[in-house]
């Protein structure tokens, strides 16, 4: 069982930045990813990384604005979010697959077994 804890959400104005953190009880050699869900919308992919190789993937909607970094010593993945827009407002969830499972592209939420509790990101215009 992998436990995931997110932090770093908050409220910012359009054009601002936030950094989300996801700390996993077991991190390496598996895909760890971010999804988000806005009110009344389906959960959608954001970005993912294979803990170990560091190979990353970004959804087109966030490419060039968001960036993943990792701290293996802390079993933590960070999502740096820049140039935030109101349409980025959502609950952001960290998710992980089983050991040895890579990141499907696009990221498909049903393939992720472990989920964090989510953190709210609100961007005002």
Coordinates of N, CA and C in Angstrom, one line a residue:
X1 N 0.8 -1.2 0.0 CA 0.0 0.0 0.0 C 0.9 1.2 0.0
X2 N 0.6 2.1 -0.9 CA 1.4 3.4 -1.0 C 0.6 4.5 -0.5
X3 N 1.1 5.3 0.4 CA 0.4 6.5 0.9 C 1.0 7.7 0.2
X4 N 0.1 8.6 -0.2 CA 0.5 9.8 -0.9 C -0.1 11.0 -0.1
X5 N 0.7 12.0 0.1 CA 0.3 13.2 0.8 C 0.6 14.4 -0.1
X6 N -0.4 15.2 -0.5 CA -0.2 16.4 -1.3 C -0.2 17.6 -0.3
X7 N 0.5 18.6 -0.8 CA 0.5 19.9 -0.1 C 0.9 21.0 -1.1
X8 N 0.6 22.2 -0.7 CA 1.1 23.3 -1.5 C 0.0 24.1 -2.3
X9 N -1.3 23.6 -2.2 CA -2.3 24.3 -2.9 C -2.6 25.7 -2.2
X10 N -3.4 26.4 -2.9 CA -3.8 27.7 -2.4 C -4.5 28.6 -3.4
X11 N -4.5 29.9 -3.2 CA -5.2 30.8 -4.1 C -4.2 31.8 -4.6
X12 N -4.2 32.0 -5.9 CA -3.4 33.0 -6.5 C -4.1 33.8 -7.6
X13 N -3.6 34.9 -8.0 CA -4.2 35.6 -9.2 C -3.6 35.0 -10.5
X14 N -4.3 35.3 -11.5 CA -3.9 34.9 -12.8 C -2.5 35.4 -13.1
X15 N -1.6 34.5 -13.7 CA -0.3 34.8 -13.9 C 0.7 34.4 -12.8
X16 N 0.1 34.1 -11.7 CA 0.9 33.7 -10.5 C 1.4 32.3 -10.6
X17 N 2.1 31.9 -9.5 CA 2.7 30.5 -9.5 C 2.4 29.9 -8.1
X18 N 2.4 28.6 -8.2 CA 2.3 27.7 -7.0 C 3.2 26.5 -7.2
X19 N 3.6 25.9 -6.1 CA 4.3 24.6 -6.2 C 3.6 23.6 -5.3
X20 N 3.2 22.5 -5.9 CA 2.6 21.4 -5.2 C 3.6 20.4 -4.9
X21 N 3.4 19.7 -3.8 CA 4.3 18.6 -3.3 C 3.5 17.3 -3.2
X22 N 4.1 16.2 -3.5 CA 3.5 14.9 -3.3 C 4.6 14.0 -2.7
X23 N 4.3 13.6 -1.5 CA 5.3 12.8 -0.8 C 4.7 11.4 -0.7
X24 N 5.5 10.4 -1.2 CA 5.0 9.0 -1.3 C 5.7 8.2 -0.3
X25 N 5.0 7.2 0.3 CA 5.7 6.3 1.2 C 6.6 5.4 0.4
X26 N 6.4 5.1 -0.9 CA 7.2 4.4 -1.8 C 7.2 5.1 -3.1
X27 N 8.4 5.5 -3.5 CA 8.4 6.5 -4.7 C 9.1 5.9 -5.9
X28 N 10.3 5.3 -5.8 CA 11.0 5.0 -7.0 C 10.4 3.8 -7.8
X29 N 10.8 3.7 -9.1 CA 10.4 2.6 -9.9 C 8.9 2.4 -10.1
X30 N 8.3 3.5 -10.2 CA 6.8 3.5 -10.5 C 6.5 4.9 -11.1
X31 N 5.3 4.9 -11.7 CA 4.8 6.2 -12.2 C 4.1 6.9 -11.1
X32 N 4.4 8.2 -10.9 CA 3.7 9.1 -10.0 C 3.3 10.3 -10.8
X33 N 2.0 10.6 -10.7 CA 1.4 11.6 -11.6 C 0.5 12.6 -10.8
X34 N 0.2 13.7 -11.5 CA -0.8 14.6 -11.1 C -2.0 14.6 -12.0
X35 N -3.2 14.6 -11.4 CA -4.4 14.8 -12.1 C -5.1 16.0 -11.4
X36 N -6.1 16.5 -12.1 CA -6.9 17.6 -11.5 C -8.4 17.4 -11.9
X37 N -9.2 17.9 -11.1 CA -10.7 17.9 -11.3 C -11.3 19.2 -10.9
X38 N -11.9 19.8 -11.9 CA -12.6 21.1 -11.7 C -14.1 20.7 -11.4
X39 N -14.8 21.6 -10.7 CA -16.2 21.4 -10.4 C -17.0 21.1 -11.7
X40 N -17.7 20.0 -11.6 CA -18.6 19.7 -12.8 C -17.9 19.1 -14.0
X41 N -16.6 18.8 -13.8 CA -15.8 18.3 -14.9 C -15.2 16.9 -14.6
X42 N -14.8 16.2 -15.6 CA -14.1 15.0 -15.4 C -12.7 15.2 -14.9
X43 N -12.1 14.2 -14.2 CA -10.8 14.3 -13.8 C -9.9 14.2 -15.0
X44 N -8.9 15.1 -15.1 CA -8.0 15.1 -16.3 C -6.5 15.0 -15.9
X45 N -5.8 14.6 -16.8 CA -4.3 14.4 -16.6 C -3.6 15.8 -16.5
X46 N -2.5 15.8 -15.8 CA -1.7 17.0 -15.7 C -0.3 16.7 -16.1
X47 N 0.4 15.8 -15.4 CA 1.8 15.5 -15.6 C 2.2 14.3 -14.8
X48 N 3.2 13.6 -15.3 CA 3.7 12.4 -14.6 C 5.1 12.2 -14.7
X49 N 5.7 11.4 -13.8 CA 7.1 11.1 -13.9 C 7.3 9.7 -13.4
X50 N 8.4 9.0 -14.0 CA 8.7 7.7 -13.6 C 9.8 7.9 -12.5
X51 N 9.5 7.6 -11.3 CA 10.4 7.8 -10.2 C 11.6 6.8 -10.4
X52 N 12.8 7.4 -10.6 CA 13.9 6.5 -10.9 C 14.6 7.0 -12.1
X53 N 14.0 7.0 -13.3 CA 14.6 7.5 -14.5 C 14.4 9.0 -14.6
X54 N 13.3 9.4 -14.0 CA 13.0 10.9 -14.1 C 12.3 11.2 -15.4
X55 N 11.9 10.3 -16.2 CA 11.2 10.6 -17.5 C 9.9 11.2 -17.2
X56 N 9.6 12.4 -17.8 CA 8.4 13.1 -17.5 C 7.5 13.2 -18.7
X57 N 6.2 13.5 -18.4 CA 5.2 13.6 -19.4 C 4.3 14.8 -18.9
X58 N 3.9 15.6 -19.9 CA 3.0 16.7 -19.6 C 1.8 16.7 -20.5
X59 N 0.7 17.0 -20.0 CA -0.5 17.2 -20.8 C -0.3 18.5 -21.6
X60 N -0.9 18.5 -22.8 CA -0.7 19.7 -23.7 C -1.2 21.0 -23.0
X61 N -2.2 20.9 -22.1 CA -2.8 22.0 -21.5 C -1.8 22.7 -20.5
X62 N -0.8 22.0 -20.1 CA 0.1 22.6 -19.1 C 1.6 22.6 -19.6
X63 N 1.8 22.0 -20.7 CA 3.2 22.0 -21.2 C 3.7 23.4 -21.3
X64 N 5.0 23.6 -21.0 CA 5.7 24.9 -21.0 C 5.3 25.8 -19.8
X65 N 4.3 25.4 -19.1 CA 3.9 26.2 -17.9 C 4.2 25.5 -16.6
X66 N 4.1 24.2 -16.6 CA 4.3 23.4 -15.4 C 5.6 22.5 -15.5
X67 N 6.2 22.2 -14.4 CA 7.4 21.4 -14.5 C 7.5 20.6 -13.2
X68 N 7.9 19.3 -13.5 CA 8.1 18.4 -12.4 C 9.6 18.3 -11.9
X69 N 9.8 18.3 -10.6 CA 11.1 18.0 -10.1 C 10.9 16.9 -9.0
X70 N 12.1 16.3 -8.6 CA 12.0 15.3 -7.7 C 13.1 15.4 -6.6
X71 N 12.8 14.9 -5.4 CA 13.8 14.8 -4.4 C 13.7 13.4 -3.9
X72 N 14.6 12.5 -4.4 CA 14.6 11.1 -4.0 C 14.8 10.9 -2.5
X73 N 15.6 11.7 -1.9 CA 15.9 11.5 -0.5 C 14.6 11.8 0.3
X74 N 13.7 12.6 -0.2 CA 12.5 12.8 0.6 C 11.3 12.1 0.0
X75 N 11.5 11.3 -1.0 CA 10.4 10.6 -1.7 C 9.3 11.5 -2.1
X76 N 9.7 12.7 -2.7 CA 8.8 13.7 -3.0 C 8.9 14.2 -4.4
X77 N 7.8 14.4 -5.0 CA 7.7 15.0 -6.3 C 7.1 16.4 -6.2
X78 N 7.6 17.3 -6.9 CA 7.1 18.7 -6.9 C 6.5 19.0 -8.3
X79 N 5.5 19.8 -8.3 CA 4.9 20.3 -9.5 C 4.9 21.8 -9.4
X80 N 5.9 22.4 -10.2 CA 5.9 23.9 -10.2 C 5.0 24.4 -11.3
X81 N 4.0 25.2 -10.9 CA 3.0 25.7 -11.8 C 3.2 27.2 -12.0
X82 N 3.5 27.6 -13.2 CA 3.7 29.0 -13.5 C 2.6 29.5 -14.5
X83 N 2.5 30.8 -14.6 CA 1.6 31.4 -15.5 C 0.2 30.8 -15.3
X84 N -0.2 30.7 -14.1 CA -1.5 30.0 -13.8 C -2.7 30.9 -14.3
X85 N -3.7 30.2 -14.8 CA -4.9 30.8 -15.4 C -6.1 30.3 -14.6
X86 N -7.2 31.1 -14.7 CA -8.4 30.6 -14.0 C -8.9 29.2 -14.4
X87 N -8.6 28.8 -15.6 CA -9.0 27.4 -16.0 C -8.1 26.3 -15.4
X88 N -7.1 26.7 -14.6 CA -6.3 25.8 -13.9 C -6.9 25.5 -12.5
X89 N -7.9 26.2 -12.2 CA -8.6 26.0 -10.9 C -9.2 24.6 -10.8
X90 N -8.8 23.9 -9.8 CA -9.3 22.5 -9.6 C -8.7 21.9 -8.3
X91 N -9.2 20.8 -8.0 CA -8.5 20.0 -6.9 C -7.4 19.2 -7.7
X92 N -6.2 19.2 -7.2 CA -5.1 18.5 -7.8 C -4.8 17.3 -6.9
X93 N -4.8 16.1 -7.6 CA -4.5 14.9 -6.9 C -3.2 14.2 -7.4
X94 N -2.5 13.7 -6.4 CA -1.3 12.9 -6.7 C -1.7 11.5 -6.8
X95 N -1.2 10.7 -7.7 CA -1.6 9.3 -7.9 C -0.3 8.5 -8.2
X96 N -0.3 7.2 -7.9 CA 0.8 6.4 -8.2 C 0.4 5.0 -8.7
X97 N 1.2 4.4 -9.5 CA 0.9 3.1 -10.0 C 1.7 2.1 -9.1
X98 N 1.5 0.8 -9.4 CA 2.3 -0.2 -8.7 C 3.7 -0.2 -9.1
X99 N 4.5 -0.9 -8.3 CA 6.0 -1.0 -8.5 C 6.3 -1.5 -9.9
X100 N 7.1 -0.8 -10.6 CA 7.6 -1.2 -11.9 C 6.7 -0.8 -13.1
X101 N 5.5 -0.2 -12.7 CA 4.6 0.3 -13.8 C 5.0 1.7 -14.2
X102 N 5.1 1.9 -15.5 CA 5.4 3.2 -16.1 C 4.2 4.1 -16.2
X103 N 4.5 5.2 -16.9 CA 3.5 6.2 -17.1 C 2.9 6.0 -18.4
X104 N 1.6 5.7 -18.5 CA 0.9 5.6 -19.8 C 0.7 7.0 -20.3
X105 N 0.8 7.1 -21.6 CA 0.6 8.4 -22.3 C -0.4 8.3 -23.3
X106 N -1.5 9.0 -23.2 CA -1.8 10.0 -22.1 C -2.0 9.2 -20.8
X107 N -1.9 10.0 -19.7 CA -2.2 9.4 -18.4 C -3.6 9.1 -18.2
X108 N -3.9 7.9 -17.8 CA -5.3 7.4 -17.6 C -5.5 7.1 -16.2
X109 N -6.4 7.8 -15.6 CA -6.6 7.8 -14.1 C -7.0 6.4 -13.6
X110 N -7.7 5.6 -14.4 CA -8.1 4.3 -14.0 C -6.9 3.3 -13.8
X111 N -5.8 3.7 -14.4 CA -4.6 2.8 -14.3 C -3.8 3.1 -13.0
X112 N -4.2 4.1 -12.2 CA -3.5 4.4 -11.0 C -4.2 3.9 -9.8
X113 N -3.5 3.1 -9.0 CA -4.1 2.4 -7.9 C -4.2 3.3 -6.6
X114 N -3.2 4.1 -6.5 CA -3.0 4.9 -5.2 C -3.3 6.4 -5.4
X115 N -4.0 6.9 -4.5 CA -4.4 8.3 -4.6 C -4.2 9.1 -3.3
X116 N -3.8 10.4 -3.5 CA -3.8 11.2 -2.3 C -5.2 11.9 -2.1
X117 N -5.2 12.7 -1.1 CA -6.5 13.3 -0.7 C -6.9 14.5 -1.5
X118 N -5.9 15.1 -2.2 CA -6.1 16.2 -3.1 C -5.8 17.5 -2.4
X119 N -5.5 18.5 -3.2 CA -5.2 19.9 -2.7 C -5.8 20.9 -3.6
X120 N -6.5 21.9 -3.1 CA -7.2 22.8 -3.9 C -6.3 23.9 -4.4
X121 N -6.4 24.2 -5.7 CA -5.8 25.3 -6.4 C -6.8 26.2 -6.9
X122 N -6.8 27.5 -6.6 CA -7.8 28.4 -7.1 C -7.1 29.6 -7.7
X123 N -7.4 29.9 -8.9 CA -6.8 31.0 -9.7 C -7.8 32.0 -10.0
X124 N -7.7 33.2 -9.6 CA -8.7 34.3 -9.8 C -8.2 35.2 -10.9
X125 N -9.1 35.7 -11.7 CA -8.8 36.6 -12.8 C -8.7 38.1 -12.3

